[in-house]
Tab-separated table of C-alpha atoms (C1' of nucleotides) in Angstrom:
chain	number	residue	atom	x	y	z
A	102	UNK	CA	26.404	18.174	5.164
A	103	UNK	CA	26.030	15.218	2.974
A	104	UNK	CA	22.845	12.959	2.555
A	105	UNK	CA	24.497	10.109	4.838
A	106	UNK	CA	25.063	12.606	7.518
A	107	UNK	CA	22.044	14.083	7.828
A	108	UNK	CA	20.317	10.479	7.643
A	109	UNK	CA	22.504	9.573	10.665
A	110	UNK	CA	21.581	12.237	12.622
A	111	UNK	CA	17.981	11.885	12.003
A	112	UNK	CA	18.095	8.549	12.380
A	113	UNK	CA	16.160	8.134	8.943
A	114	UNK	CA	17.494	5.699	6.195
A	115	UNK	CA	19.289	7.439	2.564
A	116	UNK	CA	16.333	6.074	0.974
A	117	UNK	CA	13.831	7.819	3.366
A	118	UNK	CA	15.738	11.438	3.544
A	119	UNK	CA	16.097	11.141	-0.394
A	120	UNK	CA	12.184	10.462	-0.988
A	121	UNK	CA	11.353	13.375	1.284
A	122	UNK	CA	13.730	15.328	-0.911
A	123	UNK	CA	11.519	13.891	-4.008
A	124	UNK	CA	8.259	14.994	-2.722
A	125	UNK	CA	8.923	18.013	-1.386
A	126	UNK	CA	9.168	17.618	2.286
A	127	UNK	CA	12.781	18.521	3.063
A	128	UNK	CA	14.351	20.130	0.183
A	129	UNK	CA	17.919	20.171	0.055
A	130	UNK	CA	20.632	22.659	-1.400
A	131	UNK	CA	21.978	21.220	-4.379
A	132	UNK	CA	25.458	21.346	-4.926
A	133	UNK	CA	25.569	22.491	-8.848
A	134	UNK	CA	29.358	20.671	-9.149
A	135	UNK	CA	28.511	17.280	-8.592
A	136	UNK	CA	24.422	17.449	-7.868
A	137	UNK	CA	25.081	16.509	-4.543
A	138	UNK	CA	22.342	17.310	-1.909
A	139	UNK	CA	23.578	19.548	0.800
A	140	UNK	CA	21.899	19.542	4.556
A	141	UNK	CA	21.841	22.439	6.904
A	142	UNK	CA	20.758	22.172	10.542
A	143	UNK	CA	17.278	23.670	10.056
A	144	UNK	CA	17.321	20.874	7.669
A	145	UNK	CA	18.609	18.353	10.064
A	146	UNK	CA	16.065	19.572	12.457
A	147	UNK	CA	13.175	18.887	9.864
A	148	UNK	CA	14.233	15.644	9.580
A	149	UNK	CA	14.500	14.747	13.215
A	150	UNK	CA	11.152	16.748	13.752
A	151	UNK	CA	9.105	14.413	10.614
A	152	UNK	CA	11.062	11.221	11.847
A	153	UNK	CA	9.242	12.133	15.675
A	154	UNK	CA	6.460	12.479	13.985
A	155	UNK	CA	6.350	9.446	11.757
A	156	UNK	CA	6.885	7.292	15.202
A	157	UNK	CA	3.845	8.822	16.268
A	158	UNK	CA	1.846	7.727	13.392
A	159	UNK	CA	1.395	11.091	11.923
A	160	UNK	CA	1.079	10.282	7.985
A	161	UNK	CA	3.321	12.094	5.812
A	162	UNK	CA	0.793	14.773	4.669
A	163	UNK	CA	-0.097	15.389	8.746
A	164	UNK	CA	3.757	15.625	9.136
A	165	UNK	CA	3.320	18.259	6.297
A	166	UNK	CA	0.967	20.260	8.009
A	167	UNK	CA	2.428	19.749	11.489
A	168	UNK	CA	5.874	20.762	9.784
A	169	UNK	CA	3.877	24.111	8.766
A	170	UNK	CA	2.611	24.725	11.657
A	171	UNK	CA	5.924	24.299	13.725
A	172	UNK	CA	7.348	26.984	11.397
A	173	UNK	CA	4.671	29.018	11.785
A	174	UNK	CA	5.838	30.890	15.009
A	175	UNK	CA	1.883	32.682	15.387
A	176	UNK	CA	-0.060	29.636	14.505
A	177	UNK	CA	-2.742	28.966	17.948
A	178	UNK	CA	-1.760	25.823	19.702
A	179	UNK	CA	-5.461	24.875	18.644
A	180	UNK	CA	-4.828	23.540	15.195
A	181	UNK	CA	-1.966	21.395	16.659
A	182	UNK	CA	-4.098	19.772	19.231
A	183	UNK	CA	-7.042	19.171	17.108
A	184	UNK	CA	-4.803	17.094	14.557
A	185	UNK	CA	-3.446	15.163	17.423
A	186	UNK	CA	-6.681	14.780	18.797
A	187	UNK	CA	-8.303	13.224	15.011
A	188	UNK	CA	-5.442	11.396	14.627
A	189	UNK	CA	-6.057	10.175	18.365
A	190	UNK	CA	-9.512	8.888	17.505
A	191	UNK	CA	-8.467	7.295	14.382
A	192	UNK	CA	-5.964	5.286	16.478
A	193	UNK	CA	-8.512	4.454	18.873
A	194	UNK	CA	-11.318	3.239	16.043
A	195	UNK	CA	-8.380	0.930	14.569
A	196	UNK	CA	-7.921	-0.241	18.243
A	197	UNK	CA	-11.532	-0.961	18.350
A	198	UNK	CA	-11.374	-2.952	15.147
A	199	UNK	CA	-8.624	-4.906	16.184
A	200	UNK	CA	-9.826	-5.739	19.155
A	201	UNK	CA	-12.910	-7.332	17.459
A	202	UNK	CA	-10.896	-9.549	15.298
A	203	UNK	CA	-8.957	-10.792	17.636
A	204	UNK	CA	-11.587	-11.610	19.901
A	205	UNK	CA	-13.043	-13.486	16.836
A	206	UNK	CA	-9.761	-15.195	15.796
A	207	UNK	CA	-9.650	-15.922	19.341
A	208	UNK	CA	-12.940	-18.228	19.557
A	209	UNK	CA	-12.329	-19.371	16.412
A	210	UNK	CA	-8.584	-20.686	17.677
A	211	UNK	CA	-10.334	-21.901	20.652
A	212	UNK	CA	-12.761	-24.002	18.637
A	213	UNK	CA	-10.346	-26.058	16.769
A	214	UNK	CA	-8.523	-29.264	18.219
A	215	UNK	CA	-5.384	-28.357	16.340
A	216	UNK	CA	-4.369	-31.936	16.259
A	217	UNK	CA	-3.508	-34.528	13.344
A	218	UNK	CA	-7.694	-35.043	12.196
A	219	UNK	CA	-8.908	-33.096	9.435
A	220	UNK	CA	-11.917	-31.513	11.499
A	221	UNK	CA	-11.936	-27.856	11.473
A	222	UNK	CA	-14.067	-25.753	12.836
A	223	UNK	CA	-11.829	-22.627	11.651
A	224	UNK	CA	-12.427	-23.886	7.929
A	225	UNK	CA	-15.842	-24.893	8.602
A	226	UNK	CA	-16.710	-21.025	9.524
A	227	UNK	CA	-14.653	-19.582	6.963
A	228	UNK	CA	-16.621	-21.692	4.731
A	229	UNK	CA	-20.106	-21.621	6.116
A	230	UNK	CA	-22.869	-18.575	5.539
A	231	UNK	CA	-23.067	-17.174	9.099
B	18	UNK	CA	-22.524	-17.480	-13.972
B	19	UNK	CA	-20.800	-14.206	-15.166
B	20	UNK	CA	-18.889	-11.640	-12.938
B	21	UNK	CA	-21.237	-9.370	-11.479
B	22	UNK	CA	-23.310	-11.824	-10.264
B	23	UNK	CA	-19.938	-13.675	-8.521
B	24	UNK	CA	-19.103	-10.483	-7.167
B	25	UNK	CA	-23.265	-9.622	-5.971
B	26	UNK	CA	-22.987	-13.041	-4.600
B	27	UNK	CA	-19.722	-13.270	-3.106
B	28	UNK	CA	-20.112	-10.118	-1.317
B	29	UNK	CA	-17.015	-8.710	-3.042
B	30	UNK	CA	-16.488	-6.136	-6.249
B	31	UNK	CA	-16.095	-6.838	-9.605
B	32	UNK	CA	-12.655	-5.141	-9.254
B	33	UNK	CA	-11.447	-7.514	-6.640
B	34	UNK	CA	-12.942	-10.661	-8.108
B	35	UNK	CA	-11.109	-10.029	-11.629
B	36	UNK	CA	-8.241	-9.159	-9.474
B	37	UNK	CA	-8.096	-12.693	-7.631
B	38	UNK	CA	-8.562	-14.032	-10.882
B	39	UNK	CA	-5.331	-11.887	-12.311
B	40	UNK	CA	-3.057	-12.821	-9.650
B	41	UNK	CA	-4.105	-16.615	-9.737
B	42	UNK	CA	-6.149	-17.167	-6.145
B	43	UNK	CA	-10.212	-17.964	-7.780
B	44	UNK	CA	-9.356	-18.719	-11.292
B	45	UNK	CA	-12.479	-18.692	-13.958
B	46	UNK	CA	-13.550	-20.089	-17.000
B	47	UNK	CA	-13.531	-17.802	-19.829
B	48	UNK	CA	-15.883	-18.353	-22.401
B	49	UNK	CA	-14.269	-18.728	-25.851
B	50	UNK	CA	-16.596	-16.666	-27.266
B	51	UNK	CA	-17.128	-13.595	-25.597
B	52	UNK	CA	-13.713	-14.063	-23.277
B	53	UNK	CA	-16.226	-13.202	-20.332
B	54	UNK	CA	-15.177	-14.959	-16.667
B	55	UNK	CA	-17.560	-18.267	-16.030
B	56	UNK	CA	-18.031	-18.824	-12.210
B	57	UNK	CA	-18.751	-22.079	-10.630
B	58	UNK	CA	-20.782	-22.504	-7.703
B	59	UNK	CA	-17.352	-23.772	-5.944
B	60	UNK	CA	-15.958	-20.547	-7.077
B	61	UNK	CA	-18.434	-18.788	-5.423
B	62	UNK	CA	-17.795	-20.499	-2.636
B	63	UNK	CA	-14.013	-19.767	-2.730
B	64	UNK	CA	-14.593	-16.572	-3.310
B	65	UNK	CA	-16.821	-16.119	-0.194
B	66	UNK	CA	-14.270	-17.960	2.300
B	67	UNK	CA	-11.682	-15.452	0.919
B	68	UNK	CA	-13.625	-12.382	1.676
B	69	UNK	CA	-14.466	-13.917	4.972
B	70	UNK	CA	-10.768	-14.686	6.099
B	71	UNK	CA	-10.042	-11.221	4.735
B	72	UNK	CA	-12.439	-9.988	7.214
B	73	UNK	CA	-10.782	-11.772	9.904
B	74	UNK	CA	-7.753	-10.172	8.702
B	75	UNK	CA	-5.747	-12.397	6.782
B	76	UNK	CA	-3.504	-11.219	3.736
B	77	UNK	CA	-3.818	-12.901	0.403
B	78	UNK	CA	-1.077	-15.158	0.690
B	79	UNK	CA	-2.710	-16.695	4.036
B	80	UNK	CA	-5.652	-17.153	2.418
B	81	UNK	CA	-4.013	-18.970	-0.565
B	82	UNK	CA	-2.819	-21.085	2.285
B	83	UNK	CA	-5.889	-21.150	3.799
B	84	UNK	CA	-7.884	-22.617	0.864
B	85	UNK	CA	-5.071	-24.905	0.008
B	86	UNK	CA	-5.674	-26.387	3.356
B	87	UNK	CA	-9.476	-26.084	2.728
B	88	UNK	CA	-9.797	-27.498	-0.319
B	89	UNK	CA	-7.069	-30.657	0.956
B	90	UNK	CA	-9.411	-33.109	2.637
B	91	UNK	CA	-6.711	-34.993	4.512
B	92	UNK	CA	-4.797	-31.734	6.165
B	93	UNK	CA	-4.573	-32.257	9.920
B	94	UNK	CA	-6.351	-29.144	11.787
B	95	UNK	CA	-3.107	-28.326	13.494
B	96	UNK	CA	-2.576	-26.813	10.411
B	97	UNK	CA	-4.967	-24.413	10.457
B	98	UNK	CA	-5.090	-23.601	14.233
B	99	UNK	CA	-1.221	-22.342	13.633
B	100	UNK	CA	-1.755	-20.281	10.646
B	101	UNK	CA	-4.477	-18.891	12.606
B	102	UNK	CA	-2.796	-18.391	15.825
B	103	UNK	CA	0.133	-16.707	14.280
B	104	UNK	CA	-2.271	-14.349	13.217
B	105	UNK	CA	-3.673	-13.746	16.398
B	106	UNK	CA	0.245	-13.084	18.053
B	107	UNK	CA	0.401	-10.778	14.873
B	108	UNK	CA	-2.738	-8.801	15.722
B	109	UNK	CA	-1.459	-8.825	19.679
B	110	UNK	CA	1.871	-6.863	18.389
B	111	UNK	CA	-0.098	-4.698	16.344
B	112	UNK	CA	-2.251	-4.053	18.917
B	113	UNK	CA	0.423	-3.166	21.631
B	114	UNK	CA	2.121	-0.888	19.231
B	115	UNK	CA	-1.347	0.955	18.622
B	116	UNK	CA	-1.996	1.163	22.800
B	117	UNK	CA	1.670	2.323	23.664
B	118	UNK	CA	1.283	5.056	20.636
B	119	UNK	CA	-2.428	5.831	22.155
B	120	UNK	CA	-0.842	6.405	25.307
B	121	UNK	CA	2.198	8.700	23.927
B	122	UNK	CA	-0.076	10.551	21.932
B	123	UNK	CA	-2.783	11.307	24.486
B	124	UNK	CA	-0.156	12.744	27.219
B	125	UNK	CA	1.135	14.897	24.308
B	126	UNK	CA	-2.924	16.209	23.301
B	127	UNK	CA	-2.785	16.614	27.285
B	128	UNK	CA	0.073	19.125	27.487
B	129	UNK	CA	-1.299	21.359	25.082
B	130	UNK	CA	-3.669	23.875	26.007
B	131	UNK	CA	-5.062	23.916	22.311
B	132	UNK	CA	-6.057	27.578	22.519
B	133	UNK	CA	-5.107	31.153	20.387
B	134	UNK	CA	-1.903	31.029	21.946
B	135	UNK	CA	1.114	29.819	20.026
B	136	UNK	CA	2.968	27.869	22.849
B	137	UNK	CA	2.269	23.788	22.193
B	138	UNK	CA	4.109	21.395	23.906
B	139	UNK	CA	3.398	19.121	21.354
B	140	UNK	CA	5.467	20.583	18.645
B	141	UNK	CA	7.810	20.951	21.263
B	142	UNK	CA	8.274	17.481	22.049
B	143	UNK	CA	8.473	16.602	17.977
B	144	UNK	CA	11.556	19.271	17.982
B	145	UNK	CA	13.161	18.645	20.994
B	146	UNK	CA	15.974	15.443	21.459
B	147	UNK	CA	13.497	13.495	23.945
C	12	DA	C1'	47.035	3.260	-8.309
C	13	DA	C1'	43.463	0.795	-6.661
C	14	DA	C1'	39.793	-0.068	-3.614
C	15	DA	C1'	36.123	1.495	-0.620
C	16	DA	C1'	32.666	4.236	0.407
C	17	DG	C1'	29.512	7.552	-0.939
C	18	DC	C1'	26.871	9.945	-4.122
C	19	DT	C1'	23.641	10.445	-8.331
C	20	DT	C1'	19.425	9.041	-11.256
C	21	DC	C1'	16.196	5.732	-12.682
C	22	DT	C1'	13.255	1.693	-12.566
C	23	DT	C1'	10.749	-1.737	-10.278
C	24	DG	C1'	8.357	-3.934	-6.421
C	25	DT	C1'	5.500	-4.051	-2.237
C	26	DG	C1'	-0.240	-4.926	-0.802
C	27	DG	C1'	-4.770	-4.897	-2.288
C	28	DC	C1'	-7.162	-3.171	-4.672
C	29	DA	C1'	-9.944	1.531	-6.876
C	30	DG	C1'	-10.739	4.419	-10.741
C	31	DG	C1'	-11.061	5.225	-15.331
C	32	DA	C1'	-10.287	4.904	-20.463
C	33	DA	C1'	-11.585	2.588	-24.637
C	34	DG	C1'	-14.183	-0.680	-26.583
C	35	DG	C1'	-17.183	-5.015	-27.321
C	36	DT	C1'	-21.888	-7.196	-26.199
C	37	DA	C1'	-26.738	-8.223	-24.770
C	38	DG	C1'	-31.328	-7.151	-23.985
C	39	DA	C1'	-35.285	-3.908	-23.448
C	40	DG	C1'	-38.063	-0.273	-25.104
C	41	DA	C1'	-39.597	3.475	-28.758
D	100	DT	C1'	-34.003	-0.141	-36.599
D	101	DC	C1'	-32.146	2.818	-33.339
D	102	DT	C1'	-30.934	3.902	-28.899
D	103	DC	C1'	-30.363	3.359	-24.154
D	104	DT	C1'	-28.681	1.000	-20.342
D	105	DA	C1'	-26.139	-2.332	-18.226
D	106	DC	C1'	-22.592	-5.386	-18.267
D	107	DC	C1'	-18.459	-7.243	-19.837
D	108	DT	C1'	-13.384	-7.024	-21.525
D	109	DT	C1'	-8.286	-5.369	-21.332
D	110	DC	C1'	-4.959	-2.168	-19.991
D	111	DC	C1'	-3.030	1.706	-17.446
D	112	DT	C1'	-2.477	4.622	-13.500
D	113	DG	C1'	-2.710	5.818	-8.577
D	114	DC	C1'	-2.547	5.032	-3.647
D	115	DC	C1'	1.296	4.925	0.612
D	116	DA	C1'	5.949	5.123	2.090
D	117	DC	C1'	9.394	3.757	0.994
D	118	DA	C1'	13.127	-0.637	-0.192
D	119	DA	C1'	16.044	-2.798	-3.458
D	120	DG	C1'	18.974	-2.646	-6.992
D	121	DA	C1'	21.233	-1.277	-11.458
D	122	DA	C1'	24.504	1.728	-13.779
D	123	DG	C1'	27.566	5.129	-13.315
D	124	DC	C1'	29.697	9.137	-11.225
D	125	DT	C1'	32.985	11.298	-7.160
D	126	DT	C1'	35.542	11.366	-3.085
D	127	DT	C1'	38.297	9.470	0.347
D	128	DT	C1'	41.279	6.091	2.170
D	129	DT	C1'	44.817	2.764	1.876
DNA sequence: AAAAAGCTTCTTGTGGCAGGAAGGTAGAGA
DNA sequence: TCTCTACCTTCCTGCCACAAGAAGCTTTTT
């Protein structure tokens, strides 16, 4: 199967599938006639399986380890969980920090007329010490 | 004054202060002599109201917008209110996407058992269609 | 036969810097 | 005077995860 097959199917972009080719993440066959890359389904199912993974926030070194581990038919459950589990509480410190700001951004919206004079309060912080 | 002490003062690195001054956002005076970057006390001052809108988050093109606005005595605050409140709907989306993922994630850490066994429903649910 | 779609490689750009090489400069201390 | 340290300069590379596009093949369709 062709590149723009298997990016079809895995719902990934030519760019994408080709880049993960690059880096060693999927590597294809290579046809030696024409140097096209050639797709099998444990291929295909790579793809699909880092593309899951991707949506899930996984980075593209935990989709290399997760990818290891999922062909890895004695690996304990463990090591699966605890990288789900760190990458949970990284999700949840960026939630924390995001929460902040916007609760920041918030009183700072709230603060400022928003009409047609030049007083700002939103400059006025951004510009003041504290 | 020269760079380090713009950067000490500023709250920001040397690195990033020559960098704002590469790309055109705090531009300094360079001595003739030595070539070394002159700041001004307004450039300190720019340079602190950057790295305090890029603590609430906004990119460096916002705050070139953002200190356009500041330095324009005239600019109604509407202005600035929508700048900022686009940000804020920004941060919501972000913020949604982070809580849905939280949530996917967390069932998926919940299915697994996460001991010596191989069996993890989490790989599972990378591999599988749904 | 010609056009289209599909494939290849390669380079560059994105954002916002960090790190480091190679070298000039200024001031303090031995 | 010599050296040490600290500070400054420019320039290049790396990070992440690709996207965009150029130039040039091949394959398929019309």
């Amino acid at each position: 199967m062709n590149i723009g097959q298997a990016a079809k199917i895995s719902g990934l972009t030519i760019k994408t599938v080709r880049y993960y080719d690059n880096i060693g993440l999927v590597m294809a066959y290579q046809d030696p006639e024409n140097q096209y890359r050639v797709y099998s389904k444990d291929d295909i199912a790579k793809l699909q399986f880092i593309g899951r993974a991707r949506r899930f926030g996984f980075s593209i070194q935990e989709c290399r380890e997760l990818l290891s581990l999922y062909q890895d038919k004695n690996r304990p459950s463990r090591e699966v969980k605890e990288l789900t589990l760190e990458k949970l509480s990284k999700i949840d410190n960026k939630l924390d920090e995001l929460k902040n700001l916007r609760k920041q951004l918030y009183r700072l919206s709230k603060s400022c007329s928003g009409d047609d004079r030049p007083d700002c309060p939103i400059l006025d912080a951004l510009a003041s010490e504290n």
